[in-house]
Amino acid sequence: ALLGAAALLAAGMLRRPEAAPEAAPGDAFSAERALRHVREIARAPRPLGSAEHRRVRAHLVRELTGLGLTCEVQRATVVDESDGMRPGATVRIAADVANVVAVLPGAEGASRRPAVVLVAHYDTVPASPGANDNAVAVAALLETARALAGSRGKLANDVVFLFTDAEEIGQLGARAFVERHELRERIGVVLNFEARGSRGPALMFETGRNARAAYRHLERAAAHQYTSSLFREVYKRMPNATDFSAFERAGAPGFNFAHIGGYTHYHSASDTPEAVEPQTLQHHGSYALTLARRLGEADLAALRGAEGEETVFFTLPTGRLVRYPARWTVPLAAATAVVWLAALALLVRGRALDAGITALGAAAALLP
């Protein structure tokens, strides 16, 4: 019975919003509308410098300009030296990158305040059309920009839509933006959207520095939120990086989202538009649109200046986000152990449990 209840809770916890149809209200996010962009973008692989890469960039500029957003292409030459995620190795990369940067202007004075920055990379690895990695995220931001276009001049803060280049070869486009773009001094909060699979819920798996004050916006903005600081700890130990890393190093608060189900399609020729789950796309869009609206009215300077104490967080099966300072972890663990030991003692005293079996079970739990 307990296992069945746990399974039901887990199933409920992983529910995603239903994919909204083409006829959804104009100010709402529609996965069906966004899928049109996925099909247009993910026709073929679009590695840096390819004809498809240029075609998709032109599509982004055309769509964003058509929405009335201020749009530009940031061009830069970036040189990077790293271990290429192989300890002991030295890998040097140089590339000419082209980021697409669009701004939805906020109310009067917004240009002097920090901005909300939504990020998705538009390049792919050479062998994959990248419908999930990362056309889903790109399409989610395009549909979010469309839904927000009517808010031009109304939100307290500017909303920046950043489509980065050269993520797949070392997050070079994100570096170019953080290090050289004129908006780099106005990064108030960052929402990065990624993929490492083809289905499942969008998980918030990484936070930027000083993100403690931003959690309340995540908790109140998204109805289907799935996150845990455990995701972050696992991710930190994997040989991976995303564009979010460049912003995190710059000290920007924010959140990194990705879906990870259906891993076999990741970086493969099978990552086509047919492999995209509309509900997954809707989930990304739900985060992007609701958080852009909420953070668009927030005091982002306060978020950036908030105390950077490490936080433990996780989502309950009810969907509520629980968070507390990491320094509480040991006291809470100790208190939990005391409660369990007291409960066991009462059960043994009441002969509900056999003392010998209980002792053997406890000893077995201590074995490596």
Tab-separated table of C-alpha atoms in Angstrom:
chain	number	residue	atom	x	y	z
A	1	ALA	CA	0.000	0.000	0.000
A	2	LEU	CA	2.819	2.385	0.910
A	3	LEU	CA	4.626	1.640	-2.356
A	4	GLY	CA	1.418	2.225	-4.292
A	5	ALA	CA	0.859	5.544	-2.563
A	6	ALA	CA	4.442	6.569	-3.279
A	7	ALA	CA	4.018	5.656	-6.946
A	8	LEU	CA	0.836	7.717	-7.176
A	9	LEU	CA	2.531	10.671	-5.530
A	10	ALA	CA	5.500	10.402	-7.888
A	11	ALA	CA	3.223	10.181	-10.907
A	12	GLY	CA	1.348	13.266	-9.756
A	13	MET	CA	4.560	15.116	-9.126
A	14	LEU	CA	5.740	14.580	-12.690
A	15	ARG	CA	2.618	15.853	-14.392
A	16	ARG	CA	3.102	18.588	-16.954
A	17	PRO	CA	0.664	21.212	-18.203
A	18	GLU	CA	-1.490	20.119	-21.115
A	19	ALA	CA	-0.289	21.374	-24.488
A	20	ALA	CA	-2.316	24.461	-25.396
A	21	PRO	CA	-3.868	24.442	-28.884
A	22	GLU	CA	-3.290	26.823	-31.757
A	23	ALA	CA	-6.484	28.658	-30.799
A	24	ALA	CA	-5.295	29.468	-27.256
A	25	PRO	CA	-5.669	33.128	-26.195
A	26	GLY	CA	-3.131	35.468	-27.735
A	27	ASP	CA	-1.492	36.338	-24.416
A	28	ALA	CA	-1.095	32.658	-23.457
A	29	PHE	CA	1.643	30.205	-24.372
A	30	SER	CA	0.674	27.607	-26.960
A	31	ALA	CA	2.803	24.530	-27.597
A	32	GLU	CA	1.019	24.029	-30.922
A	33	ARG	CA	2.048	27.495	-32.072
A	34	ALA	CA	5.596	26.949	-30.802
A	35	LEU	CA	5.851	23.627	-32.649
A	36	ARG	CA	5.705	25.524	-35.927
A	37	HIS	CA	9.025	27.117	-34.972
A	38	VAL	CA	10.486	23.738	-33.991
A	39	ARG	CA	9.657	22.346	-37.434
A	40	GLU	CA	11.124	25.397	-39.155
A	41	ILE	CA	14.304	25.432	-37.066
A	42	ALA	CA	15.067	21.698	-36.851
A	43	ARG	CA	15.044	20.817	-40.550
A	44	ALA	CA	18.697	19.767	-40.431
A	45	PRO	CA	21.814	20.071	-38.251
A	46	ARG	CA	22.942	23.680	-37.750
A	47	PRO	CA	26.511	23.605	-36.437
A	48	LEU	CA	28.451	26.840	-36.205
A	49	GLY	CA	29.241	28.326	-39.620
A	50	SER	CA	26.887	26.118	-41.649
A	51	ALA	CA	24.257	27.289	-44.127
A	52	GLU	CA	21.485	25.982	-41.829
A	53	HIS	CA	23.029	27.892	-38.960
A	54	ARG	CA	22.779	31.125	-40.974
A	55	ARG	CA	19.240	30.306	-42.134
A	56	VAL	CA	17.983	29.776	-38.597
A	57	ARG	CA	19.655	32.961	-37.396
A	58	ALA	CA	17.861	34.888	-40.150
A	59	HIS	CA	14.577	33.237	-39.089
A	60	LEU	CA	15.088	34.412	-35.507
A	61	VAL	CA	15.833	37.985	-36.547
A	62	ARG	CA	12.820	38.036	-38.870
A	63	GLU	CA	10.417	36.691	-36.228
A	64	LEU	CA	11.629	38.956	-33.430
A	65	THR	CA	11.650	42.057	-35.599
A	66	GLY	CA	8.154	41.195	-36.790
A	67	LEU	CA	6.985	41.217	-33.166
A	68	GLY	CA	8.210	44.790	-32.783
A	69	LEU	CA	11.178	43.947	-30.566
A	70	THR	CA	14.477	45.783	-30.866
A	71	CYS	CA	16.758	43.156	-32.420
A	72	GLU	CA	20.460	42.954	-33.225
A	73	VAL	CA	23.101	40.347	-34.025
A	74	GLN	CA	26.110	40.517	-31.711
A	75	ARG	CA	29.220	39.350	-33.538
A	76	ALA	CA	32.443	38.549	-31.735
A	77	THR	CA	35.547	36.410	-31.976
A	78	VAL	CA	35.991	34.294	-28.872
A	79	VAL	CA	39.107	32.355	-27.919
A	80	ASP	CA	38.812	29.756	-25.202
A	81	GLU	CA	41.222	27.397	-23.492
A	82	SER	CA	39.958	24.622	-21.248
A	83	ASP	CA	40.381	20.948	-20.422
A	84	GLY	CA	37.511	20.084	-22.763
A	85	MET	CA	35.927	18.254	-19.791
A	86	ARG	CA	38.896	15.878	-19.884
A	87	PRO	CA	41.075	16.414	-16.801
A	88	GLY	CA	44.698	16.975	-17.727
A	89	ALA	CA	43.968	17.883	-21.353
A	90	THR	CA	44.304	21.317	-22.949
A	91	VAL	CA	41.834	22.312	-25.651
A	92	ARG	CA	42.025	25.660	-27.448
A	93	ILE	CA	39.042	26.899	-29.443
A	94	ALA	CA	38.563	30.070	-31.452
A	95	ALA	CA	35.305	30.937	-33.190
A	96	ASP	CA	33.396	33.817	-34.721
A	97	VAL	CA	30.035	33.798	-32.959
A	98	ALA	CA	26.758	35.544	-33.729
A	99	ASN	CA	24.254	35.963	-30.896
A	100	VAL	CA	20.734	37.182	-31.622
A	101	VAL	CA	19.705	39.725	-28.979
A	102	ALA	CA	16.170	41.123	-28.803
A	103	VAL	CA	14.731	43.488	-26.205
A	104	LEU	CA	11.116	43.973	-25.176
A	105	PRO	CA	11.252	47.478	-23.671
A	106	GLY	CA	9.702	48.023	-20.278
A	107	ALA	CA	8.078	51.126	-18.844
A	108	GLU	CA	9.750	54.512	-18.623
A	109	GLY	CA	13.066	54.228	-16.807
A	110	ALA	CA	13.420	50.487	-17.439
A	111	SER	CA	16.564	51.048	-19.507
A	112	ARG	CA	18.303	52.239	-16.336
A	113	ARG	CA	17.286	49.189	-14.316
A	114	PRO	CA	18.412	45.526	-14.367
A	115	ALA	CA	16.712	43.361	-16.995
A	116	VAL	CA	15.236	39.873	-17.187
A	117	VAL	CA	17.347	37.755	-19.566
A	118	LEU	CA	15.879	34.608	-21.172
A	119	VAL	CA	18.482	32.410	-22.878
A	120	ALA	CA	18.484	29.518	-25.376
A	121	HIS	CA	21.239	28.446	-27.773
A	122	TYR	CA	20.363	27.921	-31.436
A	123	ASP	CA	23.370	25.922	-32.694
A	124	THR	CA	23.624	22.104	-32.722
A	125	VAL	CA	26.230	19.386	-32.859
A	126	PRO	CA	27.119	18.402	-36.465
A	127	ALA	CA	25.167	15.127	-36.511
A	128	SER	CA	21.827	16.207	-35.046
A	129	PRO	CA	18.964	18.422	-36.235
A	130	GLY	CA	18.522	19.309	-32.568
A	131	ALA	CA	14.738	19.495	-32.312
A	132	ASN	CA	14.980	19.103	-28.550
A	133	ASP	CA	18.536	20.365	-28.156
A	134	ASN	CA	17.776	23.144	-28.525
A	135	ALA	CA	14.934	24.038	-30.906
A	136	VAL	CA	12.366	23.366	-28.166
A	137	ALA	CA	13.910	26.073	-25.990
A	138	VAL	CA	14.340	28.469	-28.914
A	139	ALA	CA	10.704	27.954	-29.934
A	140	ALA	CA	9.579	28.403	-26.322
A	141	LEU	CA	11.285	31.796	-26.191
A	142	LEU	CA	9.887	32.876	-29.566
A	143	GLU	CA	6.353	31.997	-28.460
A	144	THR	CA	6.979	33.724	-25.118
A	145	ALA	CA	8.130	36.848	-26.961
A	146	ARG	CA	4.953	36.745	-29.063
A	147	ALA	CA	2.736	36.386	-25.975
A	148	LEU	CA	4.543	39.279	-24.274
A	149	ALA	CA	4.650	41.598	-27.280
A	150	GLY	CA	1.453	43.305	-26.140
A	151	SER	CA	3.211	44.229	-22.880
A	152	ARG	CA	5.677	46.507	-24.671
A	153	GLY	CA	6.280	49.554	-22.479
A	154	LYS	CA	4.171	48.152	-19.633
A	155	LEU	CA	6.423	45.886	-17.548
A	156	ALA	CA	8.658	47.560	-14.982
A	157	ASN	CA	11.771	45.902	-16.434
A	158	ASP	CA	13.114	45.244	-19.904
A	159	VAL	CA	12.931	41.610	-21.015
A	160	VAL	CA	15.894	40.416	-23.088
A	161	PHE	CA	15.626	37.394	-25.379
A	162	LEU	CA	19.129	36.053	-25.983
A	163	PHE	CA	19.671	33.315	-28.569
A	164	THR	CA	23.267	32.281	-28.074
A	165	ASP	CA	25.676	30.828	-30.581
A	166	ALA	CA	28.377	28.165	-30.217
A	167	GLU	CA	27.051	26.587	-27.025
A	168	GLU	CA	27.916	23.135	-28.292
A	169	ILE	CA	31.631	23.919	-28.623
A	170	GLY	CA	32.148	25.601	-25.281
A	171	GLN	CA	29.400	28.132	-24.533
A	172	LEU	CA	31.294	30.757	-26.527
A	173	GLY	CA	28.256	32.857	-27.417
A	174	ALA	CA	27.221	33.175	-23.774
A	175	ARG	CA	30.755	34.231	-22.910
A	176	ALA	CA	30.699	36.880	-25.633
A	177	PHE	CA	27.481	38.331	-24.210
A	178	VAL	CA	28.601	38.288	-20.577
A	179	GLU	CA	32.020	39.744	-21.331
A	180	ARG	CA	31.350	42.192	-24.172
A	181	HIS	CA	27.730	43.121	-24.802
A	182	GLU	CA	26.557	46.513	-23.566
A	183	LEU	CA	23.699	44.834	-21.680
A	184	ARG	CA	26.100	42.788	-19.546
A	185	GLU	CA	25.965	45.407	-16.780
A	186	ARG	CA	22.179	45.151	-16.653
A	187	ILE	CA	21.779	41.395	-16.178
A	188	GLY	CA	19.282	41.228	-13.328
A	189	VAL	CA	18.159	37.595	-13.481
A	190	VAL	CA	18.774	34.802	-16.002
A	191	LEU	CA	16.466	32.006	-17.156
A	192	ASN	CA	18.323	29.477	-19.322
A	193	PHE	CA	16.503	26.702	-21.185
A	194	GLU	CA	18.218	23.498	-22.301
A	195	ALA	CA	17.666	19.815	-23.075
A	196	ARG	CA	19.412	16.526	-22.470
A	197	GLY	CA	16.669	14.293	-23.828
A	198	SER	CA	13.388	14.402	-25.711
A	199	ARG	CA	10.551	14.144	-23.207
A	200	GLY	CA	9.459	14.524	-19.618
A	201	PRO	CA	8.996	17.549	-17.382
A	202	ALA	CA	11.239	20.586	-17.466
A	203	LEU	CA	13.361	20.390	-14.332
A	204	MET	CA	14.951	23.372	-12.627
A	205	PHE	CA	18.318	21.802	-11.898
A	206	GLU	CA	20.733	24.672	-11.269
A	207	THR	CA	20.633	28.083	-9.631
A	208	GLY	CA	22.900	31.082	-9.897
A	209	ARG	CA	24.585	32.820	-7.027
A	210	ASN	CA	22.494	34.940	-4.676
A	211	ALA	CA	19.395	33.090	-5.883
A	212	ARG	CA	17.846	32.730	-2.446
A	213	ALA	CA	15.600	35.762	-2.881
A	214	ALA	CA	14.534	34.577	-6.351
A	215	TYR	CA	13.022	31.300	-5.118
A	216	ARG	CA	9.779	32.955	-4.064
A	217	HIS	CA	9.202	34.050	-7.660
A	218	LEU	CA	9.709	30.494	-8.907
A	219	GLU	CA	7.363	29.167	-6.230
A	220	ARG	CA	4.575	31.618	-7.016
A	221	ALA	CA	4.891	31.793	-10.794
A	222	ALA	CA	4.853	28.187	-12.004
A	223	ALA	CA	2.048	25.703	-11.329
A	224	HIS	CA	4.050	22.619	-12.363
A	225	GLN	CA	7.470	23.104	-10.829
A	226	TYR	CA	9.911	20.269	-10.300
A	227	THR	CA	13.209	20.952	-8.644
A	228	SER	CA	15.603	19.769	-5.978
A	229	SER	CA	19.005	20.879	-4.766
A	230	LEU	CA	19.942	17.215	-5.258
A	231	PHE	CA	19.686	17.813	-9.031
A	232	ARG	CA	22.246	20.577	-8.658
A	233	GLU	CA	24.664	18.408	-6.681
A	234	VAL	CA	24.434	15.585	-9.241
A	235	TYR	CA	24.881	18.012	-12.142
A	236	LYS	CA	27.989	19.572	-10.572
A	237	ARG	CA	29.646	16.154	-10.590
A	238	MET	CA	28.915	15.469	-14.264
A	239	PRO	CA	31.190	16.510	-17.172
A	240	ASN	CA	28.631	18.995	-18.474
A	241	ALA	CA	28.238	22.721	-18.914
A	242	THR	CA	25.552	24.992	-20.343
A	243	ASP	CA	25.317	28.666	-21.229
A	244	PHE	CA	24.104	29.246	-17.683
A	245	SER	CA	27.662	28.621	-16.465
A	246	ALA	CA	28.879	31.912	-17.974
A	247	PHE	CA	26.157	33.859	-16.166
A	248	GLU	CA	26.713	31.972	-12.926
A	249	ARG	CA	30.410	32.882	-12.995
A	250	ALA	CA	29.396	36.517	-13.471
A	251	GLY	CA	27.370	36.326	-10.260
A	252	ALA	CA	23.918	36.606	-11.827
A	253	PRO	CA	20.963	35.059	-9.981
A	254	GLY	CA	18.731	32.819	-12.017
A	255	PHE	CA	17.558	29.349	-12.924
A	256	ASN	CA	18.614	26.661	-15.401
A	257	PHE	CA	15.874	24.429	-16.860
A	258	ALA	CA	16.074	21.230	-18.923
A	259	HIS	CA	14.131	18.091	-19.777
A	260	ILE	CA	16.064	14.829	-19.592
A	261	GLY	CA	13.699	11.970	-20.508
A	262	GLY	CA	14.304	10.034	-23.720
A	263	TYR	CA	18.067	10.406	-23.513
A	264	THR	CA	18.665	8.176	-26.568
A	265	HIS	CA	17.688	11.082	-28.853
A	266	TYR	CA	20.242	13.424	-27.287
A	267	HIS	CA	22.862	14.639	-29.813
A	268	SER	CA	21.656	12.084	-32.340
A	269	ALA	CA	20.172	12.070	-35.843
A	270	SER	CA	16.861	10.959	-34.306
A	271	ASP	CA	16.365	14.279	-32.503
A	272	THR	CA	13.805	15.426	-35.062
A	273	PRO	CA	10.554	17.394	-34.613
A	274	GLU	CA	8.718	14.053	-34.418
A	275	ALA	CA	10.659	13.305	-31.217
A	276	VAL	CA	9.328	16.412	-29.455
A	277	GLU	CA	6.585	15.997	-26.841
A	278	PRO	CA	4.165	18.956	-26.954
A	279	GLN	CA	3.653	18.776	-23.183
A	280	THR	CA	7.384	19.154	-22.619
A	281	LEU	CA	7.421	22.220	-24.861
A	282	GLN	CA	4.407	23.616	-23.017
A	283	HIS	CA	6.182	23.099	-19.700
A	284	HIS	CA	9.230	25.099	-20.820
A	285	GLY	CA	6.943	27.812	-22.137
A	286	SER	CA	4.964	27.890	-18.910
A	287	TYR	CA	8.144	28.606	-16.979
A	288	ALA	CA	9.391	31.173	-19.504
A	289	LEU	CA	6.189	33.190	-19.805
A	290	THR	CA	5.039	33.182	-16.187
A	291	LEU	CA	8.504	33.954	-14.825
A	292	ALA	CA	9.141	36.655	-17.437
A	293	ARG	CA	5.913	38.361	-16.404
A	294	ARG	CA	6.558	38.055	-12.693
A	295	LEU	CA	10.239	38.995	-12.816
A	296	GLY	CA	9.387	41.745	-15.271
A	297	GLU	CA	7.654	43.492	-12.359
A	298	ALA	CA	10.166	42.520	-9.648
A	299	ASP	CA	12.864	44.595	-7.980
A	300	LEU	CA	15.772	42.873	-9.716
A	301	ALA	CA	18.370	45.054	-8.016
A	302	ALA	CA	17.255	43.534	-4.713
A	303	LEU	CA	17.608	40.028	-6.175
A	304	ARG	CA	21.126	40.734	-7.376
A	305	GLY	CA	22.125	42.188	-4.036
A	306	ALA	CA	20.513	39.478	-1.906
A	307	GLU	CA	22.608	37.483	0.517
A	308	GLY	CA	24.154	34.459	-1.176
A	309	GLU	CA	23.650	31.863	1.567
A	310	GLU	CA	23.466	28.329	0.167
A	311	THR	CA	19.944	26.944	0.163
A	312	VAL	CA	18.467	23.436	0.214
A	313	PHE	CA	15.273	23.155	-1.817
A	314	PHE	CA	12.905	20.528	-3.203
A	315	THR	CA	9.376	20.194	-4.533
A	316	LEU	CA	6.739	18.318	-2.524
A	317	PRO	CA	4.310	15.965	-4.328
A	318	THR	CA	1.701	18.702	-3.836
A	319	GLY	CA	3.819	21.001	-6.012
A	320	ARG	CA	4.885	23.281	-3.158
A	321	LEU	CA	8.506	24.399	-3.116
A	322	VAL	CA	10.286	23.870	0.214
A	323	ARG	CA	13.516	25.734	0.890
A	324	TYR	CA	15.709	26.368	3.913
A	325	PRO	CA	19.324	27.415	4.631
A	326	ALA	CA	21.878	24.648	4.099
A	327	ARG	CA	23.190	25.249	7.636
A	328	TRP	CA	19.957	23.712	8.923
A	329	THR	CA	20.714	20.367	7.266
A	330	VAL	CA	22.680	18.721	10.095
A	331	PRO	CA	20.331	19.862	12.898
A	332	LEU	CA	17.297	18.694	10.899
A	333	ALA	CA	18.934	15.333	10.184
A	334	ALA	CA	19.775	14.907	13.867
A	335	ALA	CA	16.241	15.822	14.923
A	336	THR	CA	14.794	13.373	12.395
A	337	ALA	CA	17.034	10.596	13.716
A	338	VAL	CA	15.916	11.298	17.288
A	339	VAL	CA	12.239	11.177	16.270
A	340	TRP	CA	12.690	7.866	14.439
A	341	LEU	CA	14.615	6.306	17.320
A	342	ALA	CA	11.937	7.438	19.769
A	343	ALA	CA	9.218	5.965	17.548
A	344	LEU	CA	11.096	2.666	17.266
A	345	ALA	CA	11.564	2.547	21.024
A	346	LEU	CA	7.838	3.030	21.574
A	347	LEU	CA	6.996	0.310	19.046
A	348	VAL	CA	9.433	-2.147	20.626
A	349	ARG	CA	8.164	-1.337	24.119
A	350	GLY	CA	4.615	-1.927	22.927
A	351	ARG	CA	5.741	-5.235	21.341
A	352	ALA	CA	4.664	-3.983	17.933
A	353	LEU	CA	8.181	-4.785	16.741
A	354	ASP	CA	10.591	-7.512	17.735
A	355	ALA	CA	13.687	-5.946	19.316
A	356	GLY	CA	16.066	-8.450	17.717
A	357	ILE	CA	14.706	-7.928	14.214
A	358	THR	CA	14.819	-4.149	14.718
A	359	ALA	CA	18.466	-4.308	15.821
A	360	LEU	CA	19.401	-6.476	12.831
A	361	GLY	CA	17.630	-4.063	10.477
A	362	ALA	CA	19.442	-1.086	11.959
A	363	ALA	CA	22.792	-2.883	11.688
A	364	ALA	CA	22.108	-3.813	8.059
A	365	ALA	CA	21.361	-0.174	7.264
A	366	LEU	CA	24.848	0.749	8.471
A	367	LEU	CA	26.597	-1.685	6.138
A	368	PRO	CA	28.428	-0.088	3.155
